[in-house]
Coordinates of C-alpha atoms in Angstrom, one line a residue:
M787 CA -111.9 -146.5 -35.3
D788 CA -112.7 -144.2 -38.3
A789 CA -116.5 -143.4 -38.7
K790 CA -117.4 -145.2 -42.3
H791 CA -119.0 -144.2 -45.5
D792 CA -122.6 -144.3 -44.4
E793 CA -122.2 -145.9 -41.2
A794 CA -125.3 -147.2 -39.1
I795 CA -125.6 -145.3 -35.4
E796 CA -127.3 -146.5 -33.3
G797 CA -129.1 -144.8 -30.0
A798 CA -127.7 -141.2 -28.3
G799 CA -124.7 -143.1 -26.9
E800 CA -123.3 -143.7 -29.8
A801 CA -124.4 -141.0 -31.6
F802 CA -122.4 -139.0 -29.1
A803 CA -119.7 -140.8 -29.8
A804 CA -119.2 -141.4 -33.5
A805 CA -119.6 -137.2 -33.7
L806 CA -117.6 -136.7 -31.6
R807 CA -114.8 -138.3 -33.5
A808 CA -116.1 -137.6 -37.4
G809 CA -115.5 -133.7 -36.0
G810 CA -111.9 -134.0 -34.3
I811 CA -112.9 -135.0 -30.7
E812 CA -109.9 -137.0 -29.3
F813 CA -109.7 -136.7 -25.7
A814 CA -112.6 -136.2 -23.3
T815 CA -113.0 -135.2 -19.6
A816 CA -115.9 -135.8 -17.5
F817 CA -117.6 -135.1 -13.8
P818 CA -120.3 -137.5 -13.2
G819 CA -123.9 -136.1 -13.2
S820 CA -127.0 -137.4 -14.6
P821 CA -128.1 -137.3 -17.9
T822 CA -124.7 -136.7 -18.5
T823 CA -123.7 -140.5 -17.4
S824 CA -124.5 -142.4 -19.7
L825 CA -122.3 -140.8 -21.9
A826 CA -119.3 -140.5 -19.9
Q827 CA -119.6 -144.4 -18.6
R828 CA -120.3 -145.1 -23.0
L829 CA -116.8 -142.9 -23.6
E830 CA -115.0 -144.7 -21.1
A831 CA -116.3 -147.8 -22.1
D832 CA -116.0 -147.8 -25.6
G833 CA -114.0 -144.8 -25.7
A834 CA -111.2 -146.3 -27.5
R835 CA -112.8 -147.6 -30.0
W836 CA -113.8 -144.7 -31.6
G837 CA -110.2 -143.2 -31.0
V838 CA -111.4 -140.5 -28.2
E839 CA -109.5 -140.9 -24.3
F840 CA -111.7 -140.7 -21.6
R841 CA -110.9 -140.0 -18.3
W842 CA -112.8 -139.1 -15.0
A843 CA -112.2 -135.1 -13.5
I844 CA -112.0 -134.4 -10.0
N845 CA -115.0 -131.4 -10.5
E846 CA -116.3 -129.7 -13.5
N847 CA -113.8 -126.7 -13.1
V848 CA -110.4 -129.7 -13.4
A849 CA -112.3 -131.2 -16.1
L850 CA -113.4 -128.0 -18.4
S851 CA -109.7 -126.4 -18.0
Q852 CA -108.2 -130.0 -18.9
A853 CA -110.1 -130.3 -21.6
F854 CA -108.8 -126.4 -22.7
G855 CA -105.1 -126.9 -22.2
A856 CA -106.0 -130.5 -24.5
A857 CA -107.2 -128.3 -27.3
M858 CA -104.8 -125.1 -26.5
G859 CA -101.9 -127.7 -27.6
G860 CA -104.5 -128.9 -31.0
R861 CA -106.2 -132.3 -29.4
G862 CA -109.9 -131.8 -29.8
A863 CA -111.0 -132.2 -26.4
A864 CA -114.7 -132.1 -24.6
A865 CA -115.9 -132.0 -21.3
L866 CA -119.0 -133.5 -19.6
M867 CA -121.3 -132.2 -16.6
K868 CA -124.6 -132.3 -15.6
H869 CA -126.2 -128.6 -15.2
V870 CA -125.5 -128.0 -11.7
G871 CA -122.0 -128.7 -11.9
V872 CA -121.5 -125.8 -15.3
N873 CA -121.7 -123.3 -11.4
V874 CA -118.1 -125.5 -10.6
A875 CA -116.9 -124.5 -14.3
A876 CA -118.4 -121.0 -14.5
D877 CA -115.4 -118.9 -13.9
A878 CA -113.2 -121.4 -16.2
L879 CA -116.3 -120.8 -18.4
H880 CA -117.0 -116.8 -18.5
A881 CA -112.5 -117.4 -19.1
M882 CA -112.1 -119.9 -21.8
G883 CA -116.0 -119.5 -23.0
V884 CA -114.7 -116.2 -24.9
V885 CA -111.7 -116.8 -26.7
H886 CA -110.6 -117.2 -30.2
G887 CA -107.8 -119.5 -32.2
L888 CA -107.4 -122.6 -30.6
P889 CA -106.0 -125.1 -32.2
A890 CA -108.8 -127.6 -32.2
P891 CA -112.4 -127.8 -31.6
L892 CA -113.3 -127.5 -27.7
L893 CA -116.9 -128.7 -26.4
L894 CA -118.6 -128.1 -23.1
I895 CA -121.9 -131.2 -23.0
E896 CA -124.3 -129.9 -20.8
G897 CA -126.7 -132.4 -19.1
A898 CA -129.4 -130.7 -18.2
D899 CA -132.9 -131.4 -15.2
A900 CA -135.8 -129.6 -15.5
K901 CA -137.8 -131.7 -13.3
P902 CA -135.4 -131.6 -11.5
G903 CA -135.1 -135.6 -11.4
S904 CA -131.5 -136.4 -10.0
S905 CA -130.3 -133.0 -8.9
Q906 CA -131.1 -130.5 -5.8
S907 CA -132.2 -127.5 -8.3
A908 CA -134.2 -127.2 -11.9
Q909 CA -131.4 -124.9 -12.9
D910 CA -131.2 -123.5 -15.7
N911 CA -128.2 -122.2 -17.8
R912 CA -129.4 -120.9 -21.1
S913 CA -129.2 -116.9 -19.3
L914 CA -125.4 -117.8 -18.6
Y915 CA -124.6 -119.0 -21.5
A916 CA -126.3 -115.5 -23.3
S917 CA -124.9 -113.2 -21.2
S918 CA -121.0 -112.1 -21.4
P919 CA -119.4 -115.4 -23.1
Q920 CA -122.3 -115.2 -25.6
L921 CA -121.7 -119.1 -26.6
L922 CA -123.0 -121.0 -29.2
V923 CA -125.3 -123.7 -27.5
I924 CA -126.8 -125.9 -30.1
A925 CA -129.1 -128.8 -28.4
P926 CA -130.0 -131.8 -30.3
T927 CA -133.0 -134.0 -29.2
T928 CA -133.1 -137.0 -31.4
V929 CA -130.6 -139.4 -33.0
A930 CA -130.0 -137.7 -36.5
E931 CA -130.0 -134.6 -34.6
I932 CA -127.0 -135.5 -32.4
V933 CA -125.1 -136.9 -35.0
E934 CA -125.3 -133.4 -37.7
Q935 CA -125.6 -131.2 -35.1
V936 CA -122.0 -132.4 -32.6
Q937 CA -120.3 -132.3 -36.0
A938 CA -121.5 -129.2 -36.4
A939 CA -120.4 -127.2 -33.3
C940 CA -117.1 -129.4 -33.9
E941 CA -116.7 -127.5 -36.8
I942 CA -117.5 -124.1 -35.5
S943 CA -115.3 -124.7 -33.0
R944 CA -112.2 -125.9 -35.2
R945 CA -112.9 -122.9 -37.5
A946 CA -113.3 -120.2 -35.4
G947 CA -111.2 -122.1 -32.3
M948 CA -113.9 -121.3 -30.3
L949 CA -115.9 -123.3 -27.0
V950 CA -119.2 -124.7 -28.6
V951 CA -121.4 -126.2 -26.2
V952 CA -123.9 -128.8 -26.4
R953 CA -126.8 -128.5 -24.1
G954 CA -129.2 -131.7 -23.6
D955 CA -131.6 -133.2 -21.1
A956 CA -132.9 -137.2 -21.1
R957 CA -135.0 -136.5 -24.1
C958 CA -131.7 -136.3 -25.8
F959 CA -129.2 -138.5 -23.7
A960 CA -131.4 -141.4 -23.7
A961 CA -132.6 -140.6 -27.7
K962 CA -133.6 -143.7 -29.3
G963 CA -133.1 -144.6 -33.5
R964 CA -131.2 -144.9 -36.3
A965 CA -129.1 -142.2 -38.1
A966 CA -126.2 -142.1 -40.6
L967 CA -122.9 -141.2 -40.5
A968 CA -121.2 -139.8 -43.2
G969 CA -117.1 -141.5 -43.2
P970 CA -115.3 -138.2 -43.2
G971 CA -113.0 -136.5 -46.2
A972 CA -109.4 -135.4 -46.0
A973 CA -108.4 -134.4 -42.9
A974 CA -108.2 -130.1 -43.4
P975 CA -104.9 -128.5 -41.8
P976 CA -105.4 -127.1 -38.2
P977 CA -106.8 -123.4 -39.3
Y978 CA -104.4 -122.7 -36.2
P979 CA -100.7 -123.0 -35.0
A980 CA -100.6 -124.8 -31.4
W981 CA -99.4 -123.7 -28.3
P982 CA -96.1 -122.7 -27.5
E983 CA -95.3 -122.9 -31.2
R984 CA -97.9 -119.9 -31.4
G985 CA -95.1 -118.1 -29.4
R986 CA -97.4 -115.7 -28.0
S987 CA -99.7 -116.0 -24.8
L988 CA -103.7 -116.5 -24.4
S989 CA -105.4 -114.5 -21.7
T990 CA -108.4 -112.9 -20.2
S991 CA -107.9 -110.0 -18.3
A992 CA -108.7 -106.4 -18.0
R993 CA -106.5 -106.1 -21.1
T994 CA -108.0 -108.4 -23.6
Y995 CA -111.4 -109.1 -22.0
G996 CA -112.9 -106.5 -24.8
A997 CA -111.7 -107.5 -27.9
H998 CA -112.1 -111.1 -27.5
L999 CA -116.3 -109.9 -27.4
E1000 CA -115.6 -108.0 -30.2
R1001 CA -113.7 -110.9 -32.2
R1002 CA -117.5 -113.3 -30.2
A1003 CA -120.0 -110.2 -32.3
E1004 CA -118.3 -110.4 -35.5
V1005 CA -117.5 -114.0 -35.6
L1006 CA -121.8 -114.9 -34.4
A1007 CA -122.4 -111.4 -37.1
R1008 CA -120.9 -114.4 -39.8
L1009 CA -123.2 -117.0 -38.3
T1010 CA -126.2 -115.8 -38.4
P1011 CA -127.7 -117.2 -42.1
W1012 CA -127.0 -120.5 -40.7
V1013 CA -128.2 -120.1 -37.3
D1014 CA -131.5 -119.0 -38.7
A1015 CA -131.6 -122.1 -41.0
Q1016 CA -131.2 -124.3 -38.1
V1017 CA -135.3 -124.5 -37.5
R1018 CA -137.9 -126.6 -38.5
C1019 CA -141.7 -125.0 -39.3
W1020 CA -144.8 -126.2 -39.6
G1021 CA -148.4 -125.5 -41.6
W1022 CA -146.6 -121.7 -42.4
T1023 CA -144.4 -121.5 -45.2
P1024 CA -141.3 -118.5 -44.8
E1025 CA -140.9 -117.9 -48.2
A1026 CA -144.6 -116.4 -48.0
S1027 CA -145.3 -113.2 -47.8
A1028 CA -147.5 -112.2 -44.3
A1029 CA -150.3 -110.9 -46.7
E1030 CA -150.6 -114.1 -49.0
E1031 CA -150.7 -116.2 -45.6
S1032 CA -152.2 -114.4 -42.5
L1033 CA -152.4 -116.8 -39.0
H1034 CA -153.8 -116.1 -35.8
L1035 CA -151.9 -117.7 -33.5
G1036 CA -148.3 -119.7 -34.2
L1037 CA -145.9 -121.3 -32.3
V1038 CA -142.1 -121.2 -31.1
V1039 CA -140.6 -124.0 -29.6
A1040 CA -137.7 -124.0 -27.2
A1041 CA -134.8 -127.0 -29.1
H1042 CA -134.8 -128.6 -25.6
L1043 CA -138.2 -129.8 -25.9
G1044 CA -137.7 -130.9 -29.4
A1045 CA -139.7 -133.0 -31.8
P1046 CA -141.9 -134.8 -30.0
I1047 CA -143.3 -131.2 -28.1
A1048 CA -142.8 -130.4 -32.1
E1049 CA -145.2 -134.0 -33.6
A1050 CA -147.6 -133.1 -30.5
A1051 CA -148.1 -129.1 -31.9
R1052 CA -148.5 -130.2 -35.4
A1053 CA -151.0 -133.1 -34.6
R1054 CA -153.7 -130.5 -33.0
E1055 CA -153.0 -128.2 -36.6
L1056 CA -151.3 -125.6 -34.6
P1057 CA -148.6 -124.0 -36.9
G1058 CA -145.0 -123.1 -36.1
L1059 CA -141.1 -123.4 -35.9
R1060 CA -139.0 -125.5 -33.2
L1061 CA -135.9 -123.8 -32.6
G1062 CA -132.5 -126.0 -33.4
L1063 CA -130.2 -123.8 -30.9
E1064 CA -130.7 -122.1 -27.4
H1065 CA -128.3 -119.6 -28.5
P1066 CA -128.3 -117.2 -30.3
L1067 CA -131.6 -116.7 -31.5
P1068 CA -133.0 -117.4 -34.9
A1069 CA -134.4 -114.0 -35.4
A1070 CA -135.4 -113.9 -38.6
P1071 CA -137.5 -116.4 -38.9
I1072 CA -138.6 -116.1 -35.3
L1073 CA -139.6 -112.5 -36.7
A1074 CA -141.3 -114.1 -40.2
L1075 CA -143.9 -115.8 -38.2
A1076 CA -144.5 -113.4 -36.0
R1077 CA -145.6 -111.0 -38.8
R1078 CA -147.8 -113.4 -39.8
V1079 CA -149.8 -114.0 -36.5
R1080 CA -151.8 -111.8 -33.8
E1081 CA -150.3 -114.1 -31.2
L1082 CA -146.5 -116.0 -30.2
V1083 CA -147.5 -119.7 -27.9
V1084 CA -143.6 -119.8 -26.5
L1085 CA -142.4 -123.3 -25.1
E1086 CA -140.4 -123.8 -23.0
E1087 CA -139.3 -125.6 -19.6
C1088 CA -138.0 -123.8 -16.6
T1089 CA -137.6 -119.9 -16.7
P1090 CA -139.3 -118.1 -19.1
T1091 CA -135.6 -117.0 -21.0
L1092 CA -136.7 -117.6 -24.4
E1093 CA -139.8 -116.0 -23.8
L1094 CA -138.3 -112.7 -22.2
Q1095 CA -135.8 -113.1 -25.7
V1096 CA -139.2 -113.3 -28.1
R1097 CA -140.5 -110.6 -26.0
A1098 CA -137.2 -107.9 -26.8
L1099 CA -137.0 -108.9 -30.7
L1100 CA -140.4 -108.3 -31.5
H1101 CA -140.4 -104.9 -29.4
R1102 CA -137.0 -104.0 -31.0
E1103 CA -138.3 -104.3 -34.6
G1104 CA -141.4 -102.2 -33.6
L1105 CA -144.3 -105.1 -33.9
D1106 CA -147.3 -105.6 -32.0
T1107 CA -147.9 -109.3 -31.7
R1108 CA -148.9 -110.6 -28.9
V1109 CA -146.0 -112.8 -26.8
V1110 CA -147.4 -115.9 -25.0
G1111 CA -145.7 -117.7 -22.5
R1112 CA -146.4 -120.9 -21.1
A1113 CA -147.5 -120.0 -17.1
E1114 CA -150.5 -117.8 -19.5
L1115 CA -151.7 -121.0 -20.8
G1116 CA -151.9 -122.6 -17.5
D1117 CA -148.8 -124.0 -16.3
R1118 CA -147.1 -122.0 -13.6
R1119 CA -145.5 -124.7 -12.5
P1120 CA -141.2 -123.0 -12.1
I1121 CA -139.6 -126.2 -12.9
G1122 CA -140.6 -129.4 -14.1
R1123 CA -141.0 -131.5 -17.7
L1124 CA -143.5 -130.3 -20.4
V1125 CA -144.6 -133.9 -21.4
G1126 CA -147.6 -135.8 -20.3
A1127 CA -150.8 -134.2 -19.3
P1128 CA -148.9 -130.6 -18.0
L1129 CA -147.8 -130.8 -22.0
D1130 CA -151.5 -132.0 -23.3
A1131 CA -152.7 -129.4 -21.7
V1132 CA -150.6 -126.2 -22.6
L1133 CA -151.7 -127.3 -25.9
D1134 CA -155.4 -127.9 -25.7
H1135 CA -155.5 -124.1 -24.3
A1136 CA -153.7 -122.9 -26.6
Q1137 CA -155.3 -124.3 -29.7
R1138 CA -158.4 -123.2 -28.0
R1139 CA -157.3 -119.4 -28.9
C1140 CA -157.1 -120.0 -32.2
P1141 CA -159.9 -120.4 -34.3
P1142 CA -160.4 -123.9 -36.7
G1143 CA -160.7 -122.1 -39.8
L1144 CA -156.6 -120.6 -39.0
R1145 CA -155.6 -123.9 -37.9
R1146 CA -152.9 -125.4 -39.9
R1147 CA -150.8 -128.8 -40.0
G1148 CA -148.1 -130.0 -42.9
P1149 CA -145.1 -131.2 -42.9
E1150 CA -142.0 -130.3 -40.9
T1151 CA -139.6 -128.4 -42.8
R1152 CA -136.2 -126.2 -42.8
P1153 CA -136.8 -123.0 -44.3
G1154 CA -134.3 -123.7 -46.9
P1155 CA -130.5 -124.8 -47.5
S1156 CA -128.7 -124.7 -44.3
P1157 CA -125.4 -122.3 -45.3
E1158 CA -122.4 -124.5 -45.7
L1159 CA -119.9 -123.1 -42.3
A1160 CA -116.2 -123.4 -44.8
A1161 CA -117.9 -119.9 -46.0
A1162 CA -119.3 -118.3 -44.1
L1163 CA -116.0 -118.8 -42.0
D1164 CA -113.9 -117.8 -44.8
G1165 CA -111.0 -116.4 -43.6
L1166 CA -111.2 -116.1 -39.9
P1167 CA -108.4 -118.2 -39.1
A1168 CA -106.4 -114.5 -40.8
H1169 CA -108.9 -112.6 -39.4
I1170 CA -107.8 -113.6 -35.9
L1171 CA -104.5 -114.3 -36.3
D1172 CA -104.5 -110.7 -36.6
A1173 CA -106.0 -108.9 -34.5
E1174 CA -104.6 -111.5 -32.0
A1175 CA -100.9 -109.9 -33.2
Q1176 CA -102.5 -106.2 -32.8
L1177 CA -103.6 -106.5 -29.6
D1178 CA -100.4 -107.6 -28.6
V1179 CA -99.1 -104.2 -30.1
D1180 CA -101.8 -101.7 -29.4
R1181 CA -101.6 -102.8 -25.8
P1182 CA -98.7 -104.8 -25.0
A1183 CA -98.5 -106.4 -21.5
S1184 CA -96.5 -105.3 -18.7
G1185 CA -93.8 -107.9 -17.4
F1186 CA -91.3 -108.1 -14.7
P1187 CA -88.7 -105.7 -13.8
D1188 CA -85.2 -106.8 -14.1
A1189 CA -84.5 -107.1 -10.0
D1190 CA -87.9 -109.3 -9.5
P1191 CA -86.4 -112.9 -9.9
R1192 CA -89.6 -114.6 -11.4
K1193 CA -88.4 -112.8 -14.8
A1194 CA -85.2 -115.4 -14.2
L1195 CA -87.6 -118.3 -13.3
F1196 CA -89.7 -117.8 -16.8
S1197 CA -86.6 -117.5 -18.5
V1198 CA -85.2 -120.5 -17.0
L1199 CA -88.6 -122.3 -18.1
R1200 CA -89.0 -121.5 -21.2
E1201 CA -85.2 -123.2 -21.9
L1202 CA -85.5 -126.3 -19.4
G1203 CA -87.0 -128.6 -22.9
G1204 CA -84.6 -128.3 -25.0
A1205 CA -85.1 -129.4 -28.3
R1206 CA -88.8 -130.5 -26.8
P1207 CA -91.5 -128.0 -26.8
V1208 CA -92.3 -126.7 -23.3
F1209 CA -95.7 -125.1 -22.5
I1210 CA -96.4 -123.0 -19.2
A1211 CA -99.7 -122.4 -17.5
T1212 CA -100.3 -120.5 -15.1
D1213 CA -102.5 -118.9 -12.6
P1214 CA -104.3 -115.5 -12.7
G1215 CA -102.4 -114.1 -10.0
I1216 CA -99.8 -111.0 -10.3
T1217 CA -96.5 -114.2 -11.7
G1218 CA -98.5 -114.8 -14.1
V1219 CA -99.9 -111.6 -15.3
L1220 CA -96.7 -110.3 -15.6
A1221 CA -95.3 -113.6 -17.3
L1222 CA -98.1 -112.8 -20.3
A1223 CA -95.1 -110.3 -21.5
D1224 CA -93.1 -111.4 -24.2
H1225 CA -94.7 -114.7 -24.1
G1226 CA -93.1 -115.8 -20.8
C1227 CA -96.4 -118.5 -20.5
D1228 CA -98.9 -119.9 -22.8
V1229 CA -101.5 -119.1 -20.8
K1230 CA -103.4 -118.0 -17.7
M1231 CA -106.8 -117.9 -17.6
H1232 CA -109.2 -118.1 -14.2
M1233 CA -109.0 -119.4 -10.7
G1234 CA -108.3 -123.6 -10.5
G1235 CA -106.8 -123.9 -14.0
A1236 CA -103.1 -124.0 -14.2
V1237 CA -102.8 -126.9 -13.5
A1238 CA -105.8 -128.6 -14.9
M1239 CA -104.6 -126.9 -18.8
A1240 CA -101.3 -128.3 -18.2
A1241 CA -102.7 -131.9 -17.5
G1242 CA -104.6 -131.5 -20.9
W1243 CA -101.7 -130.3 -22.9
S1244 CA -99.6 -133.1 -21.6
R1245 CA -102.2 -135.2 -22.8
A1246 CA -102.5 -133.3 -26.3
R1247 CA -98.3 -133.5 -26.3
P1248 CA -96.7 -135.8 -24.5
E1249 CA -93.3 -135.3 -26.2
G1250 CA -92.9 -132.2 -24.4
L1251 CA -92.5 -130.2 -20.7
A1252 CA -95.8 -129.4 -19.0
V1253 CA -95.2 -126.3 -16.7
C1254 CA -97.8 -125.0 -14.2
V1255 CA -96.6 -122.0 -11.7
L1256 CA -99.0 -121.5 -9.4
G1257 CA -99.1 -118.7 -6.4
D1258 CA -99.0 -119.3 -2.6
T1259 CA -102.9 -117.8 -1.8
N1260 CA -104.2 -119.5 -5.7
L1261 CA -102.6 -122.9 -4.6
P1262 CA -105.2 -123.4 -1.8
H1263 CA -108.1 -121.3 -2.9
S1264 CA -108.7 -123.3 -6.0
E1265 CA -105.8 -125.4 -7.5
W1266 CA -105.7 -127.6 -4.6
L1267 CA -108.5 -129.9 -6.3
G1268 CA -106.1 -130.0 -9.7
L1269 CA -102.9 -131.3 -7.9
L1270 CA -105.3 -134.1 -6.5
D1271 CA -106.1 -134.9 -9.9
A1272 CA -102.9 -134.6 -11.9
I1273 CA -101.4 -137.4 -8.8
D1274 CA -104.3 -139.7 -9.3
H1275 CA -103.8 -139.5 -13.0
G1276 CA -99.9 -139.8 -12.9
D1277 CA -99.9 -136.7 -15.5
D1278 CA -96.3 -135.6 -16.7
L1279 CA -96.2 -131.9 -15.2
L1280 CA -93.3 -130.1 -13.2
I1281 CA -95.1 -127.1 -11.2
V1282 CA -93.8 -125.0 -9.5
V1283 CA -95.1 -122.9 -6.6
A1284 CA -94.0 -119.3 -6.6
D1285 CA -94.4 -117.7 -3.1
N1286 CA -93.7 -114.6 -1.7
G1287 CA -95.8 -115.2 1.4
A1288 CA -98.9 -112.8 0.4
S1289 CA -101.8 -112.1 -1.9
E1290 CA -99.8 -109.0 -4.4
M1291 CA -103.1 -108.4 -6.4
T1292 CA -105.1 -107.7 -3.6
Q1293 CA -102.9 -105.3 -1.7
N1294 CA -100.4 -108.4 0.3
I1295 CA -103.2 -109.6 2.1
V1296 CA -102.7 -112.9 3.5
T1297 CA -105.8 -115.2 2.8
P1298 CA -106.0 -118.8 5.1
R1299 CA -103.4 -121.0 4.2
L1300 CA -101.1 -123.7 5.6
E1301 CA -97.9 -122.9 6.4
A1302 CA -95.3 -124.2 3.5
A1303 CA -93.6 -126.5 5.4
R1304 CA -96.7 -128.1 5.6
A1305 CA -98.4 -127.7 2.6
R1306 CA -95.6 -129.9 1.2
A1307 CA -95.7 -132.5 4.0
S1308 CA -99.3 -133.0 2.8
L1309 CA -98.9 -132.9 -1.0
E1310 CA -95.6 -135.1 0.0
A1311 CA -98.0 -137.6 1.4
A1312 CA -100.6 -137.4 -1.1
G1313 CA -98.0 -138.7 -3.5
L1314 CA -97.1 -135.6 -4.9
P1315 CA -92.6 -135.3 -4.5
C1316 CA -91.4 -131.7 -3.8
Q1317 CA -88.3 -129.5 -3.4
L1318 CA -87.6 -126.7 -2.0
A1319 CA -85.4 -123.6 -3.1
R1320 CA -84.6 -119.9 -2.6
A1321 CA -85.6 -118.2 -6.0
S1322 CA -82.5 -115.2 -6.7
L1323 CA -81.6 -113.6 -9.8
D1324 CA -79.0 -116.0 -11.2
P1325 CA -80.0 -118.5 -13.6
S1326 CA -77.1 -120.4 -12.3
D1327 CA -77.8 -121.0 -9.0
A1328 CA -79.7 -124.4 -6.9
W1329 CA -82.8 -123.1 -7.7
A1330 CA -82.5 -123.0 -11.5
E1331 CA -80.2 -126.4 -10.8
N1332 CA -83.4 -128.0 -9.5
L1333 CA -85.4 -127.3 -12.0
R1334 CA -83.7 -128.6 -14.7
A1335 CA -82.6 -131.5 -13.0
L1336 CA -86.9 -132.1 -12.7
A1337 CA -87.4 -131.6 -15.8
E1338 CA -85.8 -134.9 -17.1
G1339 CA -88.3 -136.6 -14.5
A1340 CA -91.4 -137.9 -15.2
G1341 CA -95.3 -137.9 -13.4
P1342 CA -96.6 -134.7 -11.2
R1343 CA -93.0 -133.1 -9.1
L1344 CA -93.5 -129.6 -7.4
L1345 CA -90.8 -127.3 -6.7
W1346 CA -91.8 -124.8 -3.7
L1347 CA -89.5 -121.7 -5.3
D1348 CA -89.3 -119.0 -1.6
L1349 CA -89.7 -115.8 -3.1
S1350 CA -89.0 -113.8 -0.1

């Protein structure tokens, strides 16, 4: 259902569902794991009411890959997982996380668990997000922030065509309260063409990765004023000069700690600011506070990620403000929630460091109006599409030689749909790499993503033909679970296994695998119909006729193509 003007939203689950739909998310997939399970179950039960299709995935890699495929097809998508599940999706995240130009918004919703309360570890993924993917990570903690920030994440994702992370913990997913959700305005046209109409392949590889990171730096630079505005201040005025407003101590409260921790600091008259994002760092307001104080206290849970970032920022700017982390305030626990007695002890210690005459309270305010995202990202789609085309000119992909039967294979695959669009996903083996030339395939990303990306695209474009091409090495390595997921959901997929008997990418090493006949028997026992054919250069031979017949079928079906 469409959100109505000023619709009353109550509780975190309803806030997420409403904000996702208002932001253009129509497809969500998840692997269960606290604290995101409650949201996933809410979407499973009530998603249809909000216009969001939900499905469980066999694991987190498949979930993120399905969401990515749906976004490539023009359907906004989200993948939900807990913090340790990000390990399973890490290969996908590092590949998919750097690209731009997706025709629909794409979110990863992570549930963090710093205690840990229901996990084998308290793994902190902030450093991962800030490393090579350079991901934008928002961290709402109240119902009102969920409504506002999730919609902003969707808008940024749509305009930049990139993955955005929404990171929350138990505070976020169990948040109580009410908020208003403004009804959507006129639907904006997609800023980027969908696939396969895009007419070129999308990939991360040695050829493209550096260019993706260059685009990310440009996008984040455009977003800097917006990032700097996503803070809340109290007890000091960012607009005032350091000479006008000199303090002894200021707090920097990490985004995941949120409003309750900031309120506890305000009650002790400790001035500071609260971040709204985990990455990138809002440098301007942090520096403005650092120039007014002698000590800058950084509050966060788990690893001292923010503390190290603040130290590096102040060092680069030549400031001698002393940075004080949680451990120096007496909380030397390597893990654990900053609530109750540990929070009181840390804040009491900070209060003792601040002379009474230099304490401040004041209301929590924003430093100024948040810049319009439309203005910040104006003209970005045209720039990204131009850069995409130029990359193919400057660094063209190598294709199959004429004597390689896979050249004929991809030519036949592209023609299978007739009037229907055909989407072709490949794994990152040699077959996938060489298929990038001349739009042989639509996407090549990471190990274990081809089947799931094709499945996600089929959910966005049910009128089309979704195809995935797998190598015989990648099939047992990481595509098997994607196949089981597609079988369970009855996804409409044509699967081709290109079997040359070895890992062509890595010196033809033969890694452990089932013999081909046993592999097909196992897949058929799982419910996947399989056919066998021998490849050739002739598109009128039996293998091609098998493909044409399979293209007219429904559900998951497989052709095992012997290339030997």
